[in-house]
CSV table of C-alpha atoms in Angstrom, one decimal:
chain,number,residue,atom,x,y,z
O,1,MET,CA,-112.7,122.6,58.4
O,2,ASP,CA,-113.5,122.1,62.1
O,3,LEU,CA,-116.1,120.4,64.3
O,4,ASP,CA,-117.1,123.1,66.7
O,5,ALA,CA,-115.8,126.5,65.5
O,6,ARG,CA,-117.6,129.5,66.9
O,7,VAL,CA,-119.1,132.4,64.9
O,8,ASP,CA,-115.9,134.3,65.4
O,9,GLY,CA,-113.8,131.5,63.9
O,10,LYS,CA,-112.5,130.3,67.2
O,11,ALA,CA,-112.8,126.9,68.9
O,12,PRO,CA,-112.0,125.4,72.3
O,13,PRO,CA,-108.5,123.8,72.8
O,14,GLY,CA,-108.2,120.0,72.5
O,15,SER,CA,-108.1,117.2,70.1
O,16,ARG,CA,-110.8,116.3,67.6
O,17,ALA,CA,-111.3,113.2,65.4
O,18,PHE,CA,-112.3,113.4,61.7
O,19,ARG,CA,-113.1,110.6,59.2
O,20,LYS,CA,-113.9,110.4,55.5
O,21,ASN,CA,-115.1,107.2,53.9
O,22,SER,CA,-114.3,107.3,50.2
O,23,ILE,CA,-116.0,104.8,47.8
O,24,ALA,CA,-114.6,104.5,44.3
O,25,PRO,CA,-117.0,105.8,41.6
O,26,ASP,CA,-118.1,104.0,38.4
O,27,ARG,CA,-116.4,100.7,39.4
O,28,ARG,CA,-113.0,102.3,39.0
O,29,GLU,CA,-110.2,100.8,41.1
O,30,PRO,CA,-108.1,103.3,43.1
O,31,ALA,CA,-104.3,102.8,42.9
O,32,PHE,CA,-102.9,105.6,45.1
O,33,ALA,CA,-103.6,109.0,46.5
O,34,THR,CA,-101.2,112.0,46.6
O,35,ILE,CA,-102.1,113.9,49.8
O,36,ALA,CA,-101.2,117.2,51.4
O,37,PHE,CA,-102.6,118.1,54.8
O,38,GLY,CA,-102.0,120.4,57.7
O,39,ALA,CA,-103.7,121.8,60.8
O,40,ASP,CA,-103.8,124.6,63.3
O,41,ASP,CA,-102.0,123.4,65.4
O,42,ALA,CA,-101.2,119.7,64.7
O,43,ALA,CA,-102.7,116.6,63.1
O,44,THR,CA,-102.0,112.9,62.5
O,45,LEU,CA,-103.3,111.2,59.4
O,46,TRP,CA,-104.2,107.5,58.9
O,47,VAL,CA,-105.3,105.9,55.7
O,48,ASN,CA,-107.1,102.6,56.0
O,49,GLY,CA,-106.0,102.2,59.6
O,50,GLU,CA,-102.3,102.7,58.8
O,51,PRO,CA,-100.5,105.9,60.1
O,52,VAL,CA,-99.1,108.2,57.4
O,53,ALA,CA,-97.6,111.1,59.2
O,54,THR,CA,-98.0,113.8,61.9
O,55,GLU,CA,-97.8,117.5,61.0
O,56,ILE,CA,-97.0,120.0,63.7
O,57,GLY,CA,-97.7,123.7,63.0
O,58,TRP,CA,-100.0,125.2,60.4
O,59,GLY,CA,-97.4,127.1,58.3
O,60,HIS,CA,-96.5,124.3,55.9
O,61,ALA,CA,-98.1,121.1,54.5
O,62,ARG,CA,-96.0,118.2,53.2
O,63,CYS,CA,-97.0,115.9,50.4
O,64,PHE,CA,-97.5,112.1,50.7
O,65,CYS,CA,-98.2,109.3,48.3
O,66,VAL,CA,-100.3,106.4,49.7
O,67,LEU,CA,-101.4,103.1,48.2
O,68,LEU,CA,-105.2,102.6,48.3
O,69,ARG,CA,-107.6,99.7,48.5
O,70,PRO,CA,-109.6,98.6,45.5
O,71,HIS,CA,-113.1,99.9,46.7
O,72,LEU,CA,-113.5,101.6,50.1
O,73,ASN,CA,-110.8,103.8,51.6
O,74,VAL,CA,-111.0,105.5,55.0
O,75,PHE,CA,-109.1,108.7,55.8
O,76,ALA,CA,-108.9,109.5,59.5
O,77,VAL,CA,-107.3,112.5,61.3
O,78,ASN,CA,-106.7,113.4,64.9
O,79,ALA,CA,-106.3,117.2,64.9
O,80,THR,CA,-105.3,119.3,67.9
O,81,ASN,CA,-106.0,122.9,68.7
O,82,ASN,CA,-103.4,124.1,71.2
O,83,GLY,CA,-103.8,126.8,73.8
O,84,ASN,CA,-105.7,127.6,77.0
O,85,VAL,CA,-108.6,129.6,75.6
O,86,ASN,CA,-110.7,129.5,72.4
O,87,ASN,CA,-108.6,130.3,69.4
O,88,ALA,CA,-108.4,129.9,65.6
O,89,ALA,CA,-108.6,126.2,64.6
O,90,GLY,CA,-108.8,124.2,61.4
O,91,PHE,CA,-107.8,121.2,59.4
O,92,LEU,CA,-107.0,121.3,55.7
O,93,PHE,CA,-106.7,118.2,53.4
O,94,THR,CA,-106.4,117.8,49.7
O,95,ALA,CA,-105.7,114.6,47.7
O,96,ILE,CA,-105.6,113.5,44.1
O,97,ILE,CA,-106.7,109.9,43.7
O,98,THR,CA,-105.2,108.1,40.7
O,99,TYR,CA,-107.1,105.0,39.4
O,100,MET,CA,-105.7,101.9,37.8
O,101,ASP,CA,-107.1,103.1,34.4
O,102,GLY,CA,-105.0,106.3,34.7
O,103,THR,CA,-107.9,108.6,35.5
O,104,MET,CA,-107.9,110.9,38.5
O,105,SER,CA,-110.3,112.6,40.9
O,106,SER,CA,-109.9,114.9,43.9
O,107,LEU,CA,-110.8,114.5,47.5
O,108,VAL,CA,-110.7,117.5,49.8
O,109,SER,CA,-111.7,118.5,53.4
O,110,ASP,CA,-115.3,119.7,53.2
O,111,THR,CA,-118.6,119.2,55.0
O,112,THR,CA,-118.9,115.6,53.8
O,113,TRP,CA,-116.4,114.6,56.5
O,114,ARG,CA,-117.6,113.5,59.9
O,115,GLY,CA,-116.2,114.6,63.2
O,116,GLN,CA,-116.2,113.8,66.9
O,117,SER,CA,-115.5,116.2,69.8
O,118,ASN,CA,-113.5,113.5,71.6
O,119,VAL,CA,-111.1,111.0,70.1
O,120,PRO,CA,-112.4,107.4,70.5
O,121,GLY,CA,-110.0,104.5,70.6
O,122,GLY,CA,-109.5,102.8,67.3
O,123,PHE,CA,-111.5,105.5,65.4
O,124,HIS,CA,-109.0,105.4,62.5
O,125,GLY,CA,-109.7,101.7,61.8
O,126,LEU,CA,-111.5,100.4,58.7
O,127,SER,CA,-114.3,98.7,60.6
O,128,TYR,CA,-115.0,101.6,63.0
O,129,ASP,CA,-118.7,102.8,62.8
O,130,ASP,CA,-118.9,106.6,62.5
O,131,SER,CA,-122.5,106.8,61.6
O,132,SER,CA,-123.4,108.7,64.8
O,133,TRP,CA,-120.7,111.3,64.2
O,134,MET,CA,-121.7,114.9,63.3
O,135,PRO,CA,-120.9,116.6,60.0
O,136,VAL,CA,-118.0,119.0,60.3
O,137,LYS,CA,-118.2,122.8,59.8
O,138,SER,CA,-116.4,124.8,57.1
O,139,THR,CA,-114.1,127.5,58.5
O,140,GLY,CA,-113.2,129.0,55.2
O,141,GLU,CA,-111.5,128.4,51.9
O,142,TYR,CA,-107.8,127.9,51.4
O,143,ALA,CA,-105.9,131.2,50.8
O,144,THR,CA,-108.9,133.3,51.9
O,145,ASP,CA,-109.2,132.5,55.6
O,146,ALA,CA,-106.8,133.4,58.4
O,147,ILE,CA,-105.1,130.0,58.4
O,148,ALA,CA,-102.4,130.0,55.6
O,149,ILE,CA,-101.1,126.5,54.9
O,150,ALA,CA,-98.5,126.1,52.2
O,151,GLY,CA,-98.7,123.4,49.6
O,152,ARG,CA,-95.9,121.3,48.1
O,153,ASP,CA,-92.8,123.2,47.1
O,154,ASP,CA,-91.5,123.2,43.6
O,155,LEU,CA,-88.1,121.5,43.5
O,156,SER,CA,-85.3,124.0,43.6
O,157,PHE,CA,-81.7,124.5,44.9
O,158,ALA,CA,-82.9,127.0,47.5
O,159,PRO,CA,-82.4,124.7,50.6
O,160,ALA,CA,-79.3,123.0,49.2
O,161,ARG,CA,-75.7,123.9,50.0
O,162,TRP,CA,-72.5,123.4,47.9
O,163,ILE,CA,-70.4,120.6,49.4
O,164,TRP,CA,-67.0,119.0,48.8
O,165,THR,CA,-64.6,116.9,50.8
O,166,GLY,CA,-62.7,118.3,53.8
O,167,GLU,CA,-59.7,119.3,51.6
O,168,LEU,CA,-61.0,122.8,50.7
O,169,ASN,CA,-58.6,125.7,51.3
O,170,ASP,CA,-60.0,129.2,50.6
O,171,GLY,CA,-62.7,127.6,48.4
O,172,ARG,CA,-60.1,125.7,46.4
O,173,ALA,CA,-59.7,121.9,46.2
O,174,PRO,CA,-56.7,119.8,45.2
O,175,PRO,CA,-56.9,118.2,41.7
O,176,GLY,CA,-58.5,114.8,41.3
O,177,ALA,CA,-61.8,113.1,41.2
O,178,ARG,CA,-64.0,112.7,44.3
O,179,ALA,CA,-66.9,110.3,45.1
O,180,PHE,CA,-70.0,111.2,47.2
O,181,ARG,CA,-72.7,108.9,48.5
O,182,LEU,CA,-75.9,109.4,50.3
O,183,THR,CA,-77.9,106.4,51.8
O,184,VAL,CA,-81.6,106.8,52.4
O,185,ASN,CA,-83.6,104.2,54.3
O,186,LEU,CA,-87.3,104.3,53.6
O,187,PRO,CA,-89.8,104.0,56.5
O,188,PRO,CA,-90.9,100.5,57.5
O,189,LYS,CA,-92.9,98.6,54.8
O,190,HIS,CA,-91.9,101.1,52.2
O,191,THR,CA,-90.1,99.3,49.4
O,192,LEU,CA,-90.5,101.3,46.2
O,193,ALA,CA,-89.7,104.9,45.3
O,194,SER,CA,-89.4,107.5,42.6
O,195,ALA,CA,-87.3,110.6,42.7
O,196,THR,CA,-87.1,114.0,41.1
O,197,ILE,CA,-83.5,115.2,41.3
O,198,LEU,CA,-81.7,118.5,40.5
O,199,VAL,CA,-77.9,118.2,40.5
O,200,THR,CA,-74.8,120.1,39.3
O,201,ALA,CA,-71.1,120.0,40.0
O,202,ASP,CA,-68.0,122.1,39.3
O,203,ASP,CA,-67.5,120.9,36.7
O,204,TYR,CA,-68.1,117.3,35.6
O,205,TYR,CA,-70.1,114.6,37.2
O,206,SER,CA,-71.9,111.3,36.6
O,207,PHE,CA,-74.8,110.4,38.9
O,208,TYR,CA,-76.1,107.0,40.0
O,209,VAL,CA,-79.1,105.6,41.9
O,210,ASN,CA,-78.6,102.1,43.4
O,211,GLY,CA,-75.7,101.6,41.0
O,212,ARG,CA,-77.7,102.6,37.9
O,213,PHE,CA,-76.3,105.4,35.8
O,214,VAL,CA,-78.9,108.3,35.7
O,215,GLY,CA,-77.1,111.1,33.9
O,216,SER,CA,-74.1,113.4,33.8
O,217,GLY,CA,-73.2,117.1,33.5
O,218,ILE,CA,-70.2,119.1,32.3
O,219,GLN,CA,-70.8,122.7,33.5
O,220,TYR,CA,-71.7,123.8,37.0
O,221,MET,CA,-73.7,126.8,35.8
O,222,ALA,CA,-76.3,124.5,34.1
O,223,ALA,CA,-78.0,122.1,36.5
O,224,GLN,CA,-79.7,118.9,35.2
O,225,ARG,CA,-83.1,117.6,36.3
O,226,PHE,CA,-83.7,113.8,36.4
O,227,GLU,CA,-86.9,111.8,36.9
O,228,VAL,CA,-86.1,108.3,38.3
O,229,ASP,CA,-88.8,105.7,38.6
O,230,ASP,CA,-89.0,102.2,40.1
O,231,ILE,CA,-86.2,102.7,42.6
O,232,GLN,CA,-86.0,99.6,44.7
O,233,GLY,CA,-85.8,100.1,48.5
O,234,PRO,CA,-85.9,100.1,51.4
O,235,ARG,CA,-82.2,101.1,51.2
O,236,ILE,CA,-81.5,103.6,48.4
O,237,VAL,CA,-78.0,104.8,47.6
O,238,PHE,CA,-77.3,108.0,45.7
O,239,ALA,CA,-73.8,108.3,44.3
O,240,LEU,CA,-72.0,111.0,42.5
O,241,TYR,CA,-68.6,110.9,40.8
O,242,ALA,CA,-67.2,114.4,40.4
O,243,LEU,CA,-64.2,115.7,38.6
O,244,PRO,CA,-62.6,119.2,38.7
O,245,PRO,CA,-62.3,120.9,35.3
O,246,GLU,CA,-58.5,120.4,35.0
O,247,ILE,CA,-59.1,116.7,34.5
O,248,ARG,CA,-59.3,116.4,30.8
O,249,HIS,CA,-60.9,113.0,30.4
O,250,PHE,CA,-64.3,112.5,32.1
O,251,PRO,CA,-65.4,108.8,32.1
O,252,VAL,CA,-69.0,107.9,31.6
O,253,TYR,CA,-70.4,104.5,32.8
O,254,LYS,CA,-73.6,102.7,31.9
O,255,ASP,CA,-73.9,101.4,35.5
O,256,ALA,CA,-71.8,100.5,38.4
O,257,GLN,CA,-70.8,97.1,37.1
O,258,SER,CA,-70.1,98.1,33.4
O,259,PRO,CA,-66.9,99.2,31.9
O,260,MET,CA,-66.5,102.8,30.7
O,261,ILE,CA,-68.6,103.5,27.6
O,262,GLY,CA,-67.1,106.9,26.7
O,263,SER,CA,-65.4,110.1,28.0
O,264,LEU,CA,-65.8,113.8,27.8
O,265,MET,CA,-62.8,116.2,27.4
O,266,ARG,CA,-62.5,119.8,28.6
O,267,ALA,CA,-60.0,121.9,30.5
O,268,GLY,CA,-60.7,124.6,33.1
O,269,ARG,CA,-60.2,126.0,36.6
O,270,PRO,CA,-60.2,124.0,39.9
O,271,THR,CA,-63.4,122.7,41.3
O,272,LEU,CA,-65.7,124.4,43.8
O,273,GLY,CA,-68.1,121.6,44.8
O,274,MET,CA,-71.3,119.8,44.0
O,275,LEU,CA,-74.9,120.7,44.7
O,276,LEU,CA,-77.9,118.3,44.9
O,277,HIS,CA,-81.6,118.6,45.8
O,278,MET,CA,-84.0,115.7,45.6
O,279,ASP,CA,-87.7,115.1,46.2
O,280,LEU,CA,-87.8,111.3,46.9
O,281,SER,CA,-91.4,109.9,46.8
O,282,SER,CA,-92.1,106.3,47.7
O,283,GLN,CA,-95.5,104.8,47.0
O,284,PHE,CA,-96.3,105.3,50.6
O,285,SER,CA,-94.8,108.7,51.6
O,286,THR,CA,-92.6,111.5,50.6
O,287,ILE,CA,-89.2,112.1,52.1
O,288,ARG,CA,-87.8,115.6,51.6
O,289,ILE,CA,-84.1,116.0,51.5
O,290,GLY,CA,-82.6,119.4,52.0
O,291,HIS,CA,-79.0,118.7,51.0
O,292,MET,CA,-76.4,116.0,51.0
O,293,GLN,CA,-74.0,115.7,53.8
O,294,GLN,CA,-70.3,115.4,53.2
């Protein structure tokens, strides 16, 4: 959608303000919204006066999870069309609102939004009066117009890389177990998270989140997928204990403080590395992690 797109689908350069006041239907109480948005060429999103994120470029849209107020929620966007002459412009927004009773509804960018050709100070605030703003114009449907904005990616190993310690020699590592850690700090005021995780190692591993045992694997050709909820932030530690296949006894722990609760046995060839990809989603935003660093 856009505010002043011409018949040929082009609009003047500059920034435009957009707002959507969403009132919960049927006395349902909103819990959170899962949001994806993007713009040609850039946009900043606020929800209830709080900044969520800025997207630059129209080729990809990230996904965010934002807590909502019980009744009225205000979505505000400052979208910018770059360039020196009229050119293609647009803002795209889609959200799934989840209510306290478990039901859901959708909220999308359409002509029910209001727009302003300049960007007034404080326009993203809850108490801002947008009653004099004009309705926006539709510039086309997603996947049919000239602006192609991707949605959220399915979790895969595509952006990840095999890693190991600095001891590798021609792809081979000395015998022995190795430990890996990744610390993620959530953005300010973000304290709770959930994560979808794909992980494998050559060959055995046990995986932990904040010291809690999540799962294990015994063969690098078969990755495991874990869904981890109620991760306490704002500092989150992912840890992996990996063993090469020539180690015959693989210990398994319930958590970081507990004694070993069992072991796995197998023999094999030297280790190659470990591979991890995560989509870590707090109740406020999504942090996308390409791969763990050594």
